[in-house]
Amino acid sequence: MRKILLVPVLALALGGCENMSDTGRLTAGGAGLGAATGAIVGSFSGNAGWGALAGAGIGAAGGYLMGRAREAEQQSWQRGYQAGRASQ
């Protein structure tokens, strides 16, 4: 029964990311990857739930920071491109 429910849940989860910004996608991806990694590491100490929670928080923070850095880089590039076009 769980396998049957897994497919629609995954489809809804992935479909919800369609209109997200790059920062939002990176934050969500970082949280998911961090939660999975934290659960694996936490399971070695017998506390997979806390490991997943900590990993999700750390991954979300890292994804958010990476997204903001990419957006700032893109905005800077656009400003430089526009300034170059204006000087011609």
PDB file of C-alpha atoms in Angstrom:
ATOM      1  CA  MET A   1       0.000   0.000   0.000  1.00  0.00           C
ATOM      2  CA  ARG A   2       2.835   2.391   0.774  1.00  0.00           C
ATOM      3  CA  LYS A   3       4.379   1.918  -2.647  1.00  0.00           C
ATOM      4  CA  ILE A   4       1.098   2.836  -4.310  1.00  0.00           C
ATOM      5  CA  LEU A   5       0.895   6.091  -2.335  1.00  0.00           C
ATOM      6  CA  LEU A   6       4.521   6.971  -2.959  1.00  0.00           C
ATOM      7  CA  VAL A   7       4.065   7.786  -6.657  1.00  0.00           C
ATOM      8  CA  PRO A   8       1.322  10.446  -6.253  1.00  0.00           C
ATOM      9  CA  VAL A   9       3.094  11.988  -3.279  1.00  0.00           C
ATOM     10  CA  LEU A  10       6.329  12.322  -5.265  1.00  0.00           C
ATOM     11  CA  ALA A  11       4.450  13.710  -8.266  1.00  0.00           C
ATOM     12  CA  LEU A  12       2.803  16.383  -6.120  1.00  0.00           C
ATOM     13  CA  ALA A  13       6.063  17.237  -4.396  1.00  0.00           C
ATOM     14  CA  LEU A  14       7.952  17.654  -7.657  1.00  0.00           C
ATOM     15  CA  GLY A  15       5.078  19.468  -9.350  1.00  0.00           C
ATOM     16  CA  GLY A  16       5.050  22.023  -6.558  1.00  0.00           C
ATOM     17  CA  CYS A  17       8.530  23.194  -7.568  1.00  0.00           C
ATOM     18  CA  GLU A  18       7.456  24.323 -11.024  1.00  0.00           C
ATOM     19  CA  ASN A  19       7.050  28.039 -10.290  1.00  0.00           C
ATOM     20  CA  MET A  20       9.779  28.355  -7.673  1.00  0.00           C
ATOM     21  CA  SER A  21      12.725  30.694  -7.997  1.00  0.00           C
ATOM     22  CA  ASP A  22      16.233  29.308  -8.231  1.00  0.00           C
ATOM     23  CA  THR A  23      16.790  30.187  -4.576  1.00  0.00           C
ATOM     24  CA  GLY A  24      13.627  28.331  -3.580  1.00  0.00           C
ATOM     25  CA  ARG A  25      14.609  25.252  -5.550  1.00  0.00           C
ATOM     26  CA  LEU A  26      18.106  25.247  -4.105  1.00  0.00           C
ATOM     27  CA  THR A  27      16.734  25.706  -0.582  1.00  0.00           C
ATOM     28  CA  ALA A  28      14.285  22.825  -0.995  1.00  0.00           C
ATOM     29  CA  GLY A  29      16.898  20.610  -2.623  1.00  0.00           C
ATOM     30  CA  GLY A  30      19.418  21.399   0.097  1.00  0.00           C
ATOM     31  CA  ALA A  31      16.863  20.584   2.778  1.00  0.00           C
ATOM     32  CA  GLY A  32      16.009  17.261   1.156  1.00  0.00           C
ATOM     33  CA  LEU A  33      19.606  16.261   0.613  1.00  0.00           C
ATOM     34  CA  GLY A  34      20.557  17.422   4.096  1.00  0.00           C
ATOM     35  CA  ALA A  35      17.681  15.477   5.657  1.00  0.00           C
ATOM     36  CA  ALA A  36      18.673  12.295   3.844  1.00  0.00           C
ATOM     37  CA  THR A  37      22.327  12.677   4.781  1.00  0.00           C
ATOM     38  CA  GLY A  38      21.443  13.601   8.358  1.00  0.00           C
ATOM     39  CA  ALA A  39      19.193  10.552   8.685  1.00  0.00           C
ATOM     40  CA  ILE A  40      21.963   8.275   7.473  1.00  0.00           C
ATOM     41  CA  VAL A  41      24.566   9.793   9.765  1.00  0.00           C
ATOM     42  CA  GLY A  42      22.098   9.941  12.660  1.00  0.00           C
ATOM     43  CA  SER A  43      21.193   6.295  12.245  1.00  0.00           C
ATOM     44  CA  PHE A  44      24.752   5.355  13.161  1.00  0.00           C
ATOM     45  CA  SER A  45      24.248   6.948  16.564  1.00  0.00           C
ATOM     46  CA  GLY A  46      20.715   5.574  16.894  1.00  0.00           C
ATOM     47  CA  ASN A  47      19.014   8.926  16.380  1.00  0.00           C
ATOM     48  CA  ALA A  48      18.026   9.170  12.709  1.00  0.00           C
ATOM     49  CA  GLY A  49      15.145  11.594  13.360  1.00  0.00           C
ATOM     50  CA  TRP A  50      17.299  14.252  15.010  1.00  0.00           C
ATOM     51  CA  GLY A  51      19.978  13.736  12.374  1.00  0.00           C
ATOM     52  CA  ALA A  52      17.421  14.280   9.618  1.00  0.00           C
ATOM     53  CA  LEU A  53      16.080  17.392  11.330  1.00  0.00           C
ATOM     54  CA  ALA A  54      19.531  18.896  11.800  1.00  0.00           C
ATOM     55  CA  GLY A  55      20.575  17.929   8.278  1.00  0.00           C
ATOM     56  CA  ALA A  56      17.443  19.512   6.789  1.00  0.00           C
ATOM     57  CA  GLY A  57      18.129  22.779   8.578  1.00  0.00           C
ATOM     58  CA  ILE A  58      21.777  22.881   7.586  1.00  0.00           C
ATOM     59  CA  GLY A  59      20.986  21.851   4.003  1.00  0.00           C
ATOM     60  CA  ALA A  60      18.225  24.450   3.674  1.00  0.00           C
ATOM     61  CA  ALA A  61      20.533  27.189   4.961  1.00  0.00           C
ATOM     62  CA  GLY A  62      23.283  26.140   2.563  1.00  0.00           C
ATOM     63  CA  GLY A  63      20.866  25.968  -0.377  1.00  0.00           C
ATOM     64  CA  TYR A  64      19.456  29.391   0.453  1.00  0.00           C
ATOM     65  CA  LEU A  65      22.898  30.961   0.652  1.00  0.00           C
ATOM     66  CA  MET A  66      23.917  29.327  -2.626  1.00  0.00           C
ATOM     67  CA  GLY A  67      20.737  30.583  -4.313  1.00  0.00           C
ATOM     68  CA  ARG A  68      21.236  34.131  -3.090  1.00  0.00           C
ATOM     69  CA  ALA A  69      24.847  34.078  -4.295  1.00  0.00           C
ATOM     70  CA  ARG A  70      23.754  32.884  -7.747  1.00  0.00           C
ATOM     71  CA  GLU A  71      21.079  35.571  -7.958  1.00  0.00           C
ATOM     72  CA  ALA A  72      23.566  38.283  -6.960  1.00  0.00           C
ATOM     73  CA  GLU A  73      26.032  36.991  -9.556  1.00  0.00           C
ATOM     74  CA  GLN A  74      23.356  37.017 -12.251  1.00  0.00           C
ATOM     75  CA  GLN A  75      22.237  40.553 -11.346  1.00  0.00           C
ATOM     76  CA  SER A  76      25.826  41.763 -11.384  1.00  0.00           C
ATOM     77  CA  TRP A  77      26.390  40.187 -14.781  1.00  0.00           C
ATOM     78  CA  GLN A  78      23.228  41.804 -16.135  1.00  0.00           C
ATOM     79  CA  ARG A  79      24.296  45.246 -14.852  1.00  0.00           C
ATOM     80  CA  GLY A  80      27.708  44.852 -16.462  1.00  0.00           C
ATOM     81  CA  TYR A  81      26.172  43.694 -19.716  1.00  0.00           C
ATOM     82  CA  GLN A  82      23.767  46.641 -19.798  1.00  0.00           C
ATOM     83  CA  ALA A  83      26.573  49.093 -19.009  1.00  0.00           C
ATOM     84  CA  GLY A  84      28.669  47.622 -21.815  1.00  0.00           C
ATOM     85  CA  ARG A  85      25.794  47.877 -24.286  1.00  0.00           C
ATOM     86  CA  ALA A  86      25.109  51.487 -23.257  1.00  0.00           C
ATOM     87  CA  SER A  87      28.738  52.529 -23.826  1.00  0.00           C
ATOM     88  CA  GLN A  88      28.795  51.394 -27.457  1.00  0.00           C
TER      89      GLN A  88
END
